[in-house]
Short mmCIF file of C-alpha atoms in Angstrom, two decimals:
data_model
loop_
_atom_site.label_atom_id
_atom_site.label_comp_id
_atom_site.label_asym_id
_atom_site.label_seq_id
_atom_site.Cartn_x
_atom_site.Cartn_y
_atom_site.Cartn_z
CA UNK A 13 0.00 0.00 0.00
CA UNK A 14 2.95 2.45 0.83
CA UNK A 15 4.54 1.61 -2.33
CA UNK A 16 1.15 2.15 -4.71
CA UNK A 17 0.72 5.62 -2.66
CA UNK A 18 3.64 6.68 -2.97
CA UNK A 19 3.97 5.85 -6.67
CA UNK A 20 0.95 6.91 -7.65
CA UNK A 21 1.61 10.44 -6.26
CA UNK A 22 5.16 10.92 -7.82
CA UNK A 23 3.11 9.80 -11.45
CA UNK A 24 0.76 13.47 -10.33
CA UNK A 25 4.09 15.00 -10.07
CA UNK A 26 3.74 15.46 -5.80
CA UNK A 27 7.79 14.47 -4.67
CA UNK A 28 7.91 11.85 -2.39
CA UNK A 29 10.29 10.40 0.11
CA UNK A 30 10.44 6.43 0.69
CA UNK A 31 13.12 4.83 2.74
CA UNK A 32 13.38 1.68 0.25
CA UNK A 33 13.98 4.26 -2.95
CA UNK A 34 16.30 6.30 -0.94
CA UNK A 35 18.66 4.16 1.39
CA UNK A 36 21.27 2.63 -0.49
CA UNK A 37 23.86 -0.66 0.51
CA UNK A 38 26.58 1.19 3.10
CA UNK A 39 24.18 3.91 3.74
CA UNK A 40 23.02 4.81 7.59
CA UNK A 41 19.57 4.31 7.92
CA UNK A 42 18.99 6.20 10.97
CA UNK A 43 20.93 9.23 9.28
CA UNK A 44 19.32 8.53 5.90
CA UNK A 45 15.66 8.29 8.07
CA UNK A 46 16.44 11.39 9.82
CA UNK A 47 17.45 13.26 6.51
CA UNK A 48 14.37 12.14 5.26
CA UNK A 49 12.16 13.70 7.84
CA UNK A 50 14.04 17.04 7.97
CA UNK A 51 13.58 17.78 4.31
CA UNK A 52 9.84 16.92 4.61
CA UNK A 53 6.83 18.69 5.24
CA UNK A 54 4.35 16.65 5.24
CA UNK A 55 4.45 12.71 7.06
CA UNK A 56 1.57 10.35 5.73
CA UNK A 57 1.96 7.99 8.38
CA UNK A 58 0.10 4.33 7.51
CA UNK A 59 -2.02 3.36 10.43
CA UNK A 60 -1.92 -0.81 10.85
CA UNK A 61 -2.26 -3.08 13.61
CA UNK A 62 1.33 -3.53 13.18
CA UNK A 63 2.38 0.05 12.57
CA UNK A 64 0.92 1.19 16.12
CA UNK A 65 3.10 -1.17 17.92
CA UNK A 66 6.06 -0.84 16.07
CA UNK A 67 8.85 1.07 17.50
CA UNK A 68 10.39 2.28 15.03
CA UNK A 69 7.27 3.79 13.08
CA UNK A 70 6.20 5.52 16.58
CA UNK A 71 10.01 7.65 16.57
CA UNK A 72 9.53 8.33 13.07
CA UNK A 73 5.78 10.07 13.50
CA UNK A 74 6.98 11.36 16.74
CA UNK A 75 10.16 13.31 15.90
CA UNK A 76 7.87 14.54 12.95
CA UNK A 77 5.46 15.65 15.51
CA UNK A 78 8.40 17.22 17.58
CA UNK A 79 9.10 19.77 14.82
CA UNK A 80 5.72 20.22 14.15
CA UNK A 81 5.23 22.26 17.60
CA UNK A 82 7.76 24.30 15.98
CA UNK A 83 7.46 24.68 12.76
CA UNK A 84 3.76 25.17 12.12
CA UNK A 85 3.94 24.46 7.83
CA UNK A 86 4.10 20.89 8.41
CA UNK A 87 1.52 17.94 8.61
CA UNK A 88 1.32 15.05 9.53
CA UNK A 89 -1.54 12.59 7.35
CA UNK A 90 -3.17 9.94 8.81
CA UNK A 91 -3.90 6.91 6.52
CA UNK A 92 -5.90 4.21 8.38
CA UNK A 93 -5.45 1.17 6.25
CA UNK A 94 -7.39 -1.40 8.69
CA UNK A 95 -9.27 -0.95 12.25
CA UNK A 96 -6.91 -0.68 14.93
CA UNK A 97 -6.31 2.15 17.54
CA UNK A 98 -4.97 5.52 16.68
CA UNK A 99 -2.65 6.76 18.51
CA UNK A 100 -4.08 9.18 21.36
CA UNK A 101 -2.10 11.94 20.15
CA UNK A 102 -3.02 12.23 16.66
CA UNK A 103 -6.60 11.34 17.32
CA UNK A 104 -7.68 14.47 16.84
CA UNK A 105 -6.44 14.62 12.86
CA UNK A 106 -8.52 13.53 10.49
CA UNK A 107 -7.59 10.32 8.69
CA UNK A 108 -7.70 9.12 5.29
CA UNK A 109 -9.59 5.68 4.94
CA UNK A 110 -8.12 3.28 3.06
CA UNK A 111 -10.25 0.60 5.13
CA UNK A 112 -12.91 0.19 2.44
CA UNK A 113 -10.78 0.58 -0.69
CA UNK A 114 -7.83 2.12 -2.11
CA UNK A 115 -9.37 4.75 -4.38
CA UNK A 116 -11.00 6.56 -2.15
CA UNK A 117 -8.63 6.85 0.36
CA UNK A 118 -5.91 7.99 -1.86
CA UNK A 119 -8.22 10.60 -3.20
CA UNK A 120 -8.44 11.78 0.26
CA UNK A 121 -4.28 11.87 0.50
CA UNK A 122 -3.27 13.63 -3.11
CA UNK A 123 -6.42 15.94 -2.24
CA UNK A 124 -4.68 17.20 1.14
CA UNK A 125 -0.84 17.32 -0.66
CA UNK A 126 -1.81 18.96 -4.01
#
């Protein structure tokens, strides 16, 4: 699903950061990661089962939020791609729903971006 997004907004011309695309053999991930997030300004972080317990995902959206607080151009995107619990702190943003088909929730992402 990451991968289809994130393609199919590059093809409307929106650039797009993607670990896989951008971390090279030898590279550091945490410094390529953390490049990543500077140079952004907008997160569309993919809400799973799996994604709200994994450790890794919750530093990324939370260092994002970090510099939100100070920086008040950037924004974060919810994508819910199946029922699970949002994260208390983001509750409050509205999500795209990918729950009950692609289309429709991707509509909902390239229309907050463009």
């Amino acid at each position: 699903m990451v991968r289809m997004v994130h393609d199919d907004l590059m093809h409307l011309g929106v650039n797009c950061w993607l670990d896989e695309n951008n971390i090279k053999v030898g590279d550091s991930i945490i410094s390529k990661i953390s490049d990543g997030l500077k140079s952004s300004q907008t997160m569309i972080l993919f809400v799973s089962k799996k994604s709200v317990v994994s450790m890794w995902t919750r530093k990324e959206w939370q260092s994002f939020l970090a510099r939100q607080l100070s920086e008040n151009n950037l924004k974060i995107l919810p994508a819910l791609l199946e029922d699970c619990e949002i994260p208390t702190i983001l509750s409050d943003i509205k999500y795209a729903d990918f729950r009950e088909g692609y289309y429709g929730g991707f509509k909902q992402i390239y229309d907050a971006v463009k």
